[in-house]
Amino acid sequence: MINIEELKFDEKGLIPAIVTDAESKKVLTLAYMNKESLEISLREKKTCFWSRSRRELWRKGETSGNYQHIVSITADCDRDALVVMVNKDGPACHLGTDSCFNYPVMGELPLDFSVKSLYKMLEGRKAEMPEGSYTTYLFEKGMDKILKKIGEESTEVIIAAKAGDKEETVYEIADLMYHVMVLMVEMGISVDDVMGELESRHIIDHKVKQEKMTK
C-alpha cells in the first residue's frame, strides 16, 4: 500500500484516473482527481473527481444517481496515474451510454453512431425512462432544467474556446450538442427539422449571391 503523499500530481495538482468496471473490466471513463477529491473518494468509497472546466469537486452520481462504488485504486509504476475499479449504479457517460469510450480511432466501428442514432437513443430514454439514467433525470425535471443545462454548457464552450484549449472545447461542444438534442426530443423537434432549416438557409444564401453577381 502507498499513501497519497507518494503520488505525483501534475503542475495543476491533478492526477489522471482511469475508471474501469470491476465486473466487465471495461474502461468506463478518464477523469482527474486532486488530493482533496482523492481523499473524499477514499473516505466515502465512491468516486469524486475534479472538474477541470468548472474548477470544482464533482461527485459522480450526485446529480444522476449513477454512483460509482470503489472496489480498488491502483497507481502505476511512476505514481502519476491511477486505475479506479468500481461497481457502478448506472451509465458512466453523461450521454447515457455504459462507457465514454465509443469512438474508434482505428479498426471497425462497433456501432453505427450518428446524430440520428443518438436522437433515437434519446427518444428511447424518454419513452422508457430507465432508472438511474442521467437523460431520464433531465426529462423528469423538465424544460427549465434542460434549458439551464444548455445555458451552462454554452458558457463552458465559451470558456474553453476563449482559453484556446481545442481538446476541452471539443469536449464541451459534445456536452452542449447532447443537451440541445435532449431539448429537441422534449419539444418534438427532429433532426430532419433542423437539417431542413439549414438547407433552406443555404438556398437563400445561394440566391442572394446570384443576385449580387448579376448586379
Coordinates of C-alpha atoms in Angstrom, one line a residue:
M1 CA 0.0 0.0 0.0
I2 CA 1.2 3.5 -0.8
N3 CA -0.2 6.8 0.6
I4 CA -1.3 9.9 -1.2
E5 CA 1.9 11.7 -0.4
E6 CA 3.8 9.3 -2.7
L7 CA 1.6 10.1 -5.7
K8 CA 2.8 12.6 -8.3
F9 CA 0.2 15.2 -9.1
D10 CA 0.9 17.5 -12.1
E11 CA 1.6 21.2 -12.1
K12 CA -2.1 21.9 -11.7
G13 CA -2.3 19.5 -8.7
L14 CA -4.2 16.8 -10.8
I15 CA -3.7 13.1 -11.5
P16 CA -5.5 11.2 -14.2
A17 CA -7.9 8.5 -13.0
I18 CA -8.9 5.7 -15.4
V19 CA -12.2 4.3 -14.2
T20 CA -12.9 0.6 -15.0
D21 CA -15.8 -1.7 -14.4
A22 CA -15.0 -4.3 -11.7
E23 CA -17.1 -7.0 -13.4
S24 CA -16.6 -6.5 -17.1
K25 CA -13.1 -4.8 -16.8
K26 CA -14.3 -2.3 -19.4
V27 CA -12.8 1.2 -19.3
L28 CA -15.6 3.5 -18.4
T29 CA -14.1 7.0 -18.4
L30 CA -11.0 9.1 -17.9
A31 CA -11.3 11.7 -15.2
Y32 CA -9.0 13.7 -13.0
M33 CA -8.5 13.9 -9.2
N34 CA -6.8 16.3 -7.0
K35 CA -5.6 15.5 -3.5
E36 CA -8.9 16.6 -1.9
S37 CA -11.1 14.6 -4.3
L38 CA -8.9 11.5 -3.9
E39 CA -9.2 11.8 -0.1
I40 CA -13.0 12.1 -0.4
S41 CA -13.1 9.1 -2.7
L42 CA -11.1 7.0 -0.2
R43 CA -13.2 8.1 2.7
E44 CA -16.6 7.7 1.0
K45 CA -15.7 4.8 -1.2
K46 CA -17.4 6.5 -4.1
T47 CA -15.7 8.3 -6.9
C48 CA -15.1 12.0 -6.6
F49 CA -13.3 13.9 -9.2
W50 CA -12.1 17.4 -10.0
S51 CA -13.9 19.1 -12.9
R52 CA -11.3 21.0 -15.0
S53 CA -13.9 23.0 -16.8
R54 CA -16.0 24.0 -13.8
R55 CA -13.0 24.1 -11.5
E56 CA -14.8 22.4 -8.7
L57 CA -15.2 19.0 -7.0
W58 CA -17.5 16.6 -8.8
R59 CA -19.0 13.6 -7.0
K60 CA -20.0 11.1 -9.7
G61 CA -23.7 10.3 -9.4
E62 CA -24.6 13.3 -7.2
T63 CA -27.0 14.6 -9.9
S64 CA -27.8 11.5 -12.0
G65 CA -27.8 8.8 -9.3
N66 CA -25.2 6.9 -11.2
Y67 CA -22.8 6.4 -8.3
Q68 CA -19.5 4.5 -8.7
H69 CA -18.7 2.4 -5.7
I70 CA -14.9 1.9 -5.4
V71 CA -13.5 -1.6 -5.3
S72 CA -9.8 -0.6 -5.6
I73 CA -7.5 2.2 -6.5
T74 CA -4.1 1.3 -8.0
A75 CA -1.2 3.6 -9.0
D76 CA 1.1 3.0 -11.9
C77 CA 4.8 2.4 -11.7
D78 CA 5.6 6.2 -12.0
R79 CA 2.9 7.0 -9.3
D80 CA 1.4 9.6 -11.7
A81 CA -1.8 7.8 -12.9
L82 CA -4.5 5.8 -11.2
V83 CA -6.8 3.0 -12.2
V84 CA -10.0 3.1 -10.2
M85 CA -12.0 -0.1 -10.3
V86 CA -15.7 0.4 -9.5
N87 CA -19.1 -1.2 -9.3
K88 CA -21.5 1.3 -11.0
D89 CA -25.1 2.1 -10.3
G90 CA -25.8 3.2 -13.9
P91 CA -24.3 4.5 -17.1
A92 CA -20.8 6.0 -16.7
C93 CA -21.2 8.5 -19.5
H94 CA -23.4 11.6 -19.3
L95 CA -24.7 10.7 -22.8
G96 CA -26.4 7.7 -21.1
T97 CA -24.0 5.1 -22.5
D98 CA -22.2 2.4 -20.5
S99 CA -18.8 3.9 -21.3
C100 CA -17.4 7.2 -22.5
F101 CA -15.2 5.3 -25.0
N102 CA -17.4 4.6 -28.0
Y103 CA -15.4 6.4 -30.8
P104 CA -12.9 4.2 -32.5
V105 CA -9.7 5.8 -33.9
M106 CA -8.5 2.6 -35.5
G107 CA -10.4 -0.5 -36.5
E108 CA -14.0 -1.1 -37.4
L109 CA -16.8 0.8 -35.8
P110 CA -18.7 -1.4 -33.2
L111 CA -21.8 0.8 -33.7
D112 CA -23.3 2.8 -36.5
F113 CA -23.1 6.1 -34.5
S114 CA -24.6 9.2 -35.9
V115 CA -26.6 12.2 -34.8
K116 CA -29.8 10.4 -35.8
S117 CA -28.9 7.3 -33.8
L118 CA -28.2 9.5 -30.8
Y119 CA -31.6 11.1 -31.3
K120 CA -33.3 7.8 -31.4
M121 CA -31.5 6.7 -28.3
L122 CA -32.7 9.8 -26.5
E123 CA -36.3 9.2 -27.8
G124 CA -36.0 5.7 -26.3
R125 CA -34.8 7.1 -23.0
K126 CA -37.9 9.4 -22.9
A127 CA -40.2 6.6 -23.7
E128 CA -38.8 4.1 -21.3
M129 CA -37.4 6.4 -18.6
P130 CA -34.9 3.8 -17.3
E131 CA -34.0 4.3 -13.6
G132 CA -30.5 5.7 -13.0
S133 CA -30.1 7.4 -16.4
Y134 CA -29.0 11.0 -16.5
T135 CA -31.2 11.5 -19.5
T136 CA -34.1 10.2 -17.6
Y137 CA -33.3 12.7 -14.9
L138 CA -33.4 15.6 -17.4
F139 CA -36.7 14.5 -18.8
E140 CA -38.2 14.1 -15.3
K141 CA -37.0 17.6 -14.3
G142 CA -38.5 19.1 -17.4
M143 CA -37.9 22.1 -19.6
D144 CA -36.4 24.5 -17.0
K145 CA -33.7 22.0 -16.1
I146 CA -32.9 21.2 -19.7
L147 CA -32.6 24.9 -20.6
K148 CA -30.5 25.6 -17.5
K149 CA -28.0 22.9 -18.6
I150 CA -27.9 24.3 -22.2
G151 CA -27.0 27.7 -20.7
E152 CA -24.3 26.1 -18.5
E153 CA -22.8 24.1 -21.3
S154 CA -22.8 27.1 -23.7
T155 CA -20.8 29.1 -21.1
E156 CA -18.3 26.2 -20.8
V157 CA -17.9 26.1 -24.6
I158 CA -17.1 29.8 -24.5
I159 CA -14.6 29.5 -21.6
A160 CA -12.8 26.6 -23.2
A161 CA -12.7 28.3 -26.6
K162 CA -11.5 31.6 -25.1
A163 CA -8.7 29.7 -23.4
G164 CA -7.6 28.3 -26.8
D165 CA -8.0 24.7 -25.5
K166 CA -9.1 22.7 -28.5
E167 CA -9.5 19.4 -26.7
E168 CA -11.6 20.9 -23.9
T169 CA -13.6 22.9 -26.5
V170 CA -14.5 19.7 -28.4
Y171 CA -15.5 18.0 -25.1
E172 CA -17.7 20.9 -24.1
I173 CA -19.3 21.2 -27.6
A174 CA -20.2 17.5 -27.3
D175 CA -21.9 18.3 -24.0
L176 CA -23.7 21.2 -25.5
M177 CA -24.9 19.1 -28.5
Y178 CA -26.2 16.4 -26.3
H179 CA -28.2 18.8 -24.1
V180 CA -29.6 20.6 -27.2
M181 CA -30.7 17.2 -28.6
V182 CA -32.5 16.4 -25.3
L183 CA -34.3 19.7 -25.8
M184 CA -35.2 18.7 -29.3
V185 CA -36.7 15.4 -28.2
E186 CA -38.6 17.2 -25.4
M187 CA -40.1 19.6 -27.9
G188 CA -40.6 17.1 -30.7
I189 CA -38.1 18.7 -33.0
S190 CA -36.5 16.1 -35.3
V191 CA -33.0 16.1 -36.8
D192 CA -34.7 16.5 -40.2
D193 CA -36.5 19.6 -39.0
V194 CA -33.2 21.2 -38.2
M195 CA -31.4 20.0 -41.3
G196 CA -34.4 21.3 -43.4
E197 CA -34.0 24.7 -41.8
L198 CA -30.2 24.7 -42.6
E199 CA -30.9 23.6 -46.1
S200 CA -33.4 26.4 -46.7
R201 CA -30.8 28.9 -45.5
H202 CA -28.3 27.5 -47.9
I203 CA -30.7 28.0 -50.8
I204 CA -31.4 31.6 -49.7
D205 CA -27.7 32.3 -49.4
H206 CA -27.1 30.9 -52.8
K207 CA -29.9 33.1 -54.4
V208 CA -28.5 36.2 -52.6
K209 CA -25.1 35.5 -54.0
Q210 CA -26.5 35.1 -57.5
E211 CA -28.4 38.3 -57.3
K212 CA -25.3 40.2 -56.2
M213 CA -23.3 38.7 -59.1
T214 CA -25.9 39.9 -61.7
K215 CA -26.0 43.4 -60.5

